[in-house]
Short mmCIF file of C-alpha atoms in Angstrom, two decimals:
data_model
loop_
_atom_site.label_atom_id
_atom_site.label_comp_id
_atom_site.label_asym_id
_atom_site.label_seq_id
_atom_site.Cartn_x
_atom_site.Cartn_y
_atom_site.Cartn_z
CA UNK A 1 -62.08 32.27 59.43
CA UNK A 2 -61.39 29.16 57.31
CA UNK A 3 -62.11 29.40 53.67
CA UNK A 4 -63.97 26.02 53.82
CA UNK A 5 -66.41 27.38 56.49
CA UNK A 6 -67.03 30.39 54.31
CA UNK A 7 -67.80 28.40 51.34
CA UNK A 8 -70.13 26.23 53.50
CA UNK A 9 -71.82 29.47 54.67
CA UNK A 10 -72.49 30.50 51.15
CA UNK A 11 -74.26 27.30 50.32
CA UNK A 12 -76.50 27.48 53.38
CA UNK A 13 -77.27 31.26 52.53
CA UNK A 14 -78.24 30.27 49.06
CA UNK A 15 -80.55 27.23 49.98
CA UNK A 16 -81.60 28.67 53.53
CA UNK A 17 -81.90 24.97 54.34
CA UNK A 18 -79.44 23.07 56.63
CA UNK A 19 -80.19 19.53 55.49
CA UNK A 20 -80.20 20.48 51.71
CA UNK A 21 -76.96 22.36 52.15
CA UNK A 22 -75.32 19.43 53.97
CA UNK A 23 -76.61 17.03 51.21
CA UNK A 24 -75.07 19.21 48.43
CA UNK A 25 -71.77 19.68 50.45
CA UNK A 26 -71.63 16.04 51.35
CA UNK A 27 -71.12 16.73 55.01
CA UNK A 28 -73.04 15.79 58.17
CA UNK A 29 -75.77 18.22 59.16
CA UNK A 30 -74.57 18.53 62.85
CA UNK A 31 -71.07 19.43 61.49
CA UNK A 32 -72.45 22.05 59.26
CA UNK A 33 -74.60 23.51 62.03
CA UNK A 34 -71.63 23.78 64.34
CA UNK A 35 -69.63 25.52 61.45
CA UNK A 36 -72.42 28.07 61.08
CA UNK A 37 -72.69 28.60 64.85
CA UNK A 38 -68.83 28.94 65.05
CA UNK A 39 -68.82 31.68 62.34
CA UNK A 40 -71.72 33.65 64.00
CA UNK A 41 -69.75 33.35 67.26
CA UNK A 42 -66.57 34.86 65.54
CA UNK A 43 -68.72 37.63 64.00
CA UNK A 44 -70.70 38.25 67.33
CA UNK A 45 -73.96 38.38 65.74
CA UNK A 46 -76.56 35.97 64.18
CA UNK A 47 -76.45 35.52 60.31
CA UNK A 48 -79.84 33.64 60.16
CA UNK A 49 -83.33 33.90 61.64
CA UNK A 50 -84.32 30.68 63.06
CA UNK A 51 -88.02 31.31 63.96
CA UNK A 52 -89.62 28.69 61.83
CA UNK A 53 -87.66 28.21 58.51
CA UNK A 54 -84.01 29.10 58.47
CA UNK A 55 -83.82 32.62 56.86
CA UNK A 56 -80.67 34.82 56.07
CA UNK A 57 -81.23 38.03 57.85
CA UNK A 58 -79.97 41.47 56.89
CA UNK A 59 -76.56 40.96 58.63
CA UNK A 60 -76.32 37.63 56.90
CA UNK A 61 -77.07 39.21 53.52
CA UNK A 62 -74.37 41.86 54.15
CA UNK A 63 -71.92 39.21 55.17
CA UNK A 64 -72.74 36.97 52.17
CA UNK A 65 -72.00 39.83 49.69
CA UNK A 66 -68.70 40.50 51.07
CA UNK A 67 -67.75 36.64 51.23
CA UNK A 68 -68.80 36.28 47.57
CA UNK A 69 -66.65 39.05 46.40
CA UNK A 70 -63.75 37.94 48.52
CA UNK A 71 -63.65 34.34 47.39
CA UNK A 72 -64.65 35.59 43.90
CA UNK A 73 -61.23 37.49 44.04
CA UNK A 74 -59.34 34.63 45.40
CA UNK A 75 -60.66 32.45 42.52
CA UNK A 76 -59.85 35.06 39.92
CA UNK A 77 -56.23 35.27 41.20
CA UNK A 78 -55.74 31.56 40.98
CA UNK A 79 -56.95 31.67 37.44
CA UNK A 80 -54.81 34.58 36.60
CA UNK A 81 -51.68 32.88 37.83
CA UNK A 82 -52.62 29.65 36.05
CA UNK A 83 -53.04 31.61 32.78
CA UNK A 84 -49.70 33.44 33.26
CA UNK A 85 -47.84 30.15 34.22
CA UNK A 86 -49.25 28.32 31.29
CA UNK A 87 -48.75 31.26 28.85
CA UNK A 88 -52.04 30.43 27.58
CA UNK A 89 -55.42 32.08 27.16
CA UNK A 90 -56.98 30.55 30.11
CA UNK A 91 -60.67 29.43 30.29
CA UNK A 92 -64.11 31.12 30.15
CA UNK A 93 -67.32 30.55 31.92
CA UNK A 94 -70.47 31.54 30.34
CA UNK A 95 -74.10 31.65 31.91
CA UNK A 96 -77.31 32.16 30.07
CA UNK A 97 -81.08 31.54 30.38
CA UNK A 98 -80.87 29.74 27.01
CA UNK A 99 -78.02 28.65 24.79
CA UNK A 100 -80.15 28.14 21.51
CA UNK A 101 -79.55 31.87 20.62
CA UNK A 102 -75.89 31.57 21.26
CA UNK A 103 -75.08 28.26 19.17
CA UNK A 104 -73.63 30.30 16.32
CA UNK A 105 -71.25 32.52 18.14
CA UNK A 106 -70.14 29.60 20.36
CA UNK A 107 -69.47 27.39 17.36
CA UNK A 108 -67.36 30.11 15.79
CA UNK A 109 -65.46 30.58 19.09
CA UNK A 110 -64.60 26.91 19.40
CA UNK A 111 -63.45 26.65 15.87
CA UNK A 112 -61.10 29.73 16.47
CA UNK A 113 -59.82 28.57 19.80
CA UNK A 114 -60.19 24.76 19.99
CA UNK A 115 -57.95 24.39 22.93
CA UNK A 116 -59.79 26.88 25.17
CA UNK A 117 -61.91 25.29 27.97
CA UNK A 118 -65.44 26.54 27.79
CA UNK A 119 -67.85 26.12 30.77
CA UNK A 120 -71.58 26.81 30.12
CA UNK A 121 -73.86 27.14 32.94
CA UNK A 122 -77.65 27.72 32.92
CA UNK A 123 -78.68 30.49 35.22
CA UNK A 124 -81.88 32.43 35.81
CA UNK A 125 -81.55 36.09 35.27
CA UNK A 126 -82.27 37.10 38.92
CA UNK A 127 -78.97 35.22 39.85
CA UNK A 128 -76.77 36.54 37.27
CA UNK A 129 -75.66 39.76 39.05
CA UNK A 130 -74.55 37.78 42.03
CA UNK A 131 -72.71 35.16 39.90
CA UNK A 132 -70.83 38.09 38.05
CA UNK A 133 -70.03 40.11 41.12
CA UNK A 134 -68.66 37.07 42.94
CA UNK A 135 -66.75 36.10 39.81
CA UNK A 136 -68.49 32.61 39.57
CA UNK A 137 -68.73 33.21 35.90
CA UNK A 138 -67.09 35.62 33.51
CA UNK A 139 -69.94 36.44 31.16
CA UNK A 140 -73.78 36.24 31.25
CA UNK A 141 -76.38 36.54 28.63
CA UNK A 142 -79.85 37.57 29.59
CA UNK A 143 -83.21 38.02 27.64
CA UNK A 144 -84.42 40.32 30.36
CA UNK A 145 -82.87 43.31 32.42
CA UNK A 146 -80.67 42.43 35.42
CA UNK A 147 -79.60 44.84 38.06
CA UNK A 148 -76.67 46.73 36.35
CA UNK A 149 -74.77 48.02 39.60
CA UNK A 150 -71.19 46.92 39.31
CA UNK A 151 -71.51 45.45 35.78
CA UNK A 152 -71.03 46.42 32.30
CA UNK A 153 -73.13 45.44 29.42
CA UNK A 154 -73.66 45.52 25.60
CA UNK A 155 -77.12 44.75 23.84
CA UNK A 156 -76.80 42.15 21.28
CA UNK A 157 -80.15 42.24 19.71
CA UNK A 158 -83.72 43.68 20.19
CA UNK A 159 -86.39 41.62 18.42
CA UNK A 160 -90.15 41.02 18.18
CA UNK A 161 -91.83 38.15 19.99
CA UNK A 162 -94.92 36.72 18.19
CA UNK A 163 -97.43 33.98 18.96
CA UNK A 164 -96.67 30.36 17.59
CA UNK A 165 -99.78 28.20 16.68
CA UNK A 166 -100.17 24.83 15.23
CA UNK A 167 -100.63 24.60 11.56
CA UNK A 168 -104.21 23.71 11.76
CA UNK A 169 -105.04 26.33 14.68
CA UNK A 170 -108.11 28.66 13.95
CA UNK A 171 -105.72 31.74 14.37
CA UNK A 172 -103.21 30.24 11.85
CA UNK A 173 -104.37 32.31 8.98
CA UNK A 174 -104.30 35.75 10.80
CA UNK A 175 -101.88 38.51 9.91
CA UNK A 176 -101.68 39.61 13.59
CA UNK A 177 -103.36 39.00 17.00
CA UNK A 178 -104.31 41.31 19.89
CA UNK A 179 -103.44 40.19 23.38
CA UNK A 180 -107.22 40.32 24.42
CA UNK A 181 -108.02 37.67 21.80
CA UNK A 182 -105.83 35.21 23.52
CA UNK A 183 -107.59 35.25 26.94
CA UNK A 184 -109.12 31.75 26.43
CA UNK A 185 -106.17 30.30 24.62
CA UNK A 186 -104.37 27.27 26.10
CA UNK A 187 -100.68 28.37 26.60
CA UNK A 188 -97.57 26.38 26.58
CA UNK A 189 -94.99 28.37 28.63
CA UNK A 190 -91.65 28.30 30.38
CA UNK A 191 -91.54 28.19 34.20
CA UNK A 192 -91.84 31.26 36.26
CA UNK A 193 -88.66 33.54 36.08
CA UNK A 194 -87.97 32.64 32.52
CA UNK A 195 -88.18 35.75 30.16
CA UNK A 196 -90.85 34.23 27.94
CA UNK A 197 -93.10 33.55 31.04
CA UNK A 198 -92.42 37.08 32.54
CA UNK A 199 -93.35 38.72 29.15
CA UNK A 200 -96.59 36.58 28.84
CA UNK A 201 -97.60 37.41 32.54
CA UNK A 202 -96.67 41.25 31.82
CA UNK A 203 -98.67 41.42 28.57
CA UNK A 204 -101.77 39.82 30.13
CA UNK A 205 -101.58 41.80 33.48
CA UNK A 206 -101.56 45.11 31.72
CA UNK A 207 -104.99 44.27 30.39
CA UNK A 208 -106.21 42.81 33.76
CA UNK A 209 -106.04 39.32 32.38
CA UNK A 210 -104.26 36.12 33.15
CA UNK A 211 -102.97 33.69 30.69
CA UNK A 212 -104.33 30.01 30.78
CA UNK A 213 -101.32 27.91 31.20
CA UNK A 214 -101.93 24.20 30.28
CA UNK A 215 -98.35 23.08 30.04
CA UNK A 216 -95.28 24.57 32.07
CA UNK A 217 -91.97 23.45 31.05
CA UNK A 218 -88.23 23.64 32.51
CA UNK A 219 -86.95 23.17 29.00
CA UNK A 220 -87.83 26.35 26.83
CA UNK A 221 -86.37 24.81 23.81
CA UNK A 222 -89.19 22.36 23.95
CA UNK A 223 -91.99 24.85 23.69
CA UNK A 224 -92.13 25.18 19.93
CA UNK A 225 -92.34 21.39 19.48
CA UNK A 226 -95.06 21.12 22.01
CA UNK A 227 -97.01 23.87 20.20
CA UNK A 228 -96.49 22.08 16.98
CA UNK A 229 -97.86 18.89 18.59
CA UNK A 230 -101.05 20.80 19.30
CA UNK A 231 -100.92 21.14 23.08
CA UNK A 232 -101.40 24.93 22.94
CA UNK A 233 -100.03 28.19 21.59
CA UNK A 234 -97.09 30.13 23.07
CA UNK A 235 -94.69 33.14 22.65
CA UNK A 236 -91.62 32.47 20.35
CA UNK A 237 -88.96 35.00 19.46
CA UNK A 238 -88.40 36.03 15.98
CA UNK A 239 -84.78 34.61 16.09
CA UNK A 240 -86.25 31.16 16.21
CA UNK A 241 -87.77 31.57 12.68
CA UNK A 242 -84.41 31.25 11.26
CA UNK A 243 -83.30 28.20 13.22
CA UNK A 244 -82.15 25.02 11.45
CA UNK A 245 -84.30 22.97 13.82
CA UNK A 246 -87.51 24.92 13.15
CA UNK A 247 -90.69 22.80 13.87
CA UNK A 248 -93.93 23.14 11.91
CA UNK A 249 -95.79 26.01 13.34
CA UNK A 250 -97.22 29.43 12.39
CA UNK A 251 -95.56 32.48 13.86
CA UNK A 252 -98.12 35.45 14.07
CA UNK A 253 -97.15 39.10 15.09
CA UNK A 254 -98.68 40.40 18.24
CA UNK A 255 -100.42 43.78 18.19
CA UNK A 256 -98.49 45.18 21.06
CA UNK A 257 -95.28 47.26 21.13
CA UNK A 258 -94.13 45.61 24.32
CA UNK A 259 -93.93 42.20 22.89
CA UNK A 260 -90.34 42.11 22.26
CA UNK A 261 -87.11 40.87 23.99
CA UNK A 262 -83.67 42.39 24.35
CA UNK A 263 -80.82 40.08 24.72
CA UNK A 264 -77.90 41.56 26.49
CA UNK A 265 -74.37 40.47 27.41
CA UNK A 266 -73.13 41.40 30.90
CA UNK A 267 -69.75 41.14 32.64
CA UNK A 268 -68.27 42.60 35.93
CA UNK A 269 -67.16 46.14 35.82
CA UNK A 270 -63.22 46.12 36.76
CA UNK A 271 -63.26 42.32 37.14
CA UNK A 272 -60.13 40.42 35.78
CA UNK A 273 -61.18 38.64 32.64
CA UNK A 274 -58.94 36.06 31.22
CA UNK A 275 -57.79 36.39 27.48
CA UNK A 276 -60.13 33.47 26.76
CA UNK A 277 -63.16 35.45 28.24
CA UNK A 278 -62.11 38.59 26.60
CA UNK A 279 -61.93 36.78 23.21
CA UNK A 280 -65.49 35.29 23.79
CA UNK A 281 -66.95 38.68 24.83
CA UNK A 282 -65.62 40.13 21.62
CA UNK A 283 -66.99 37.08 19.62
CA UNK A 284 -70.53 37.40 20.99
CA UNK A 285 -70.57 41.13 20.97
CA UNK A 286 -69.40 41.34 17.34
CA UNK A 287 -71.56 38.55 15.97
CA UNK A 288 -73.83 39.47 13.19
CA UNK A 289 -77.17 39.42 15.06
CA UNK A 290 -79.06 40.93 12.04
CA UNK A 291 -82.13 38.64 11.75
CA UNK A 292 -84.62 41.10 10.40
CA UNK A 293 -88.13 41.67 11.37
CA UNK A 294 -90.88 39.20 10.11
CA UNK A 295 -92.39 40.31 6.73
CA UNK A 296 -95.82 40.38 8.25
CA UNK A 297 -96.58 43.05 10.73
CA UNK A 298 -99.59 44.40 12.61
#
């Protein structure tokens, strides 16, 4: 099996769409179809279900997991050799749902190690375990739990998440709010899959309610600004209260013990980490995350 064929298979498996995969790979779709067919012929079994939309079948998922690990080991080997040959510290690849929380430790890391190449990737939490096991990235930071099999982790901070409202909002003078009181409020929210959206949906579902979302954004950092502009209300972590770019808004504690987030650093158990990655892991894990709880509580 050729490495290029395996890499192409992974793209098709991820997208489950031949024309989309061909476009991403910049190859002709008929050529990509032949590559997948040849791979299935070598294995002696189909990897995809082709009734209707292309779907990776159980055998394909099994093969995908092995291919990801194998190619990840090859890539890790290349990086280890390059690090040894250059007698340097190597490079580091970090994935996160948001980098606003990490600006402090990242800035400190670059000051301490200015020659290290740092690659930052946005990734949804549901993809992080796969990226780590296949060694596409060295470290991941998630604000929601991810499958821990084959991974090691350290919790960075556990903090309250409150309701942010515009300065002139009727709730602005409240010491705290209950979720039930927010049933008719217009919410500014991150898209589905992001930790803020999952927390919002979970809080409402526990009370047989559904949030009224009037603005769904792909850029979570814009949520506070849109709230300040009067488009609605939204969930904002306590960490944002100390930010240098804090926008005018009122932060109100929510009367629910589940209205919190835990930020966790993950890496692959037993995977080779470059010196640069180990140094970044230490920097992030040892960072002073003490932000304190808001003075007002329910």
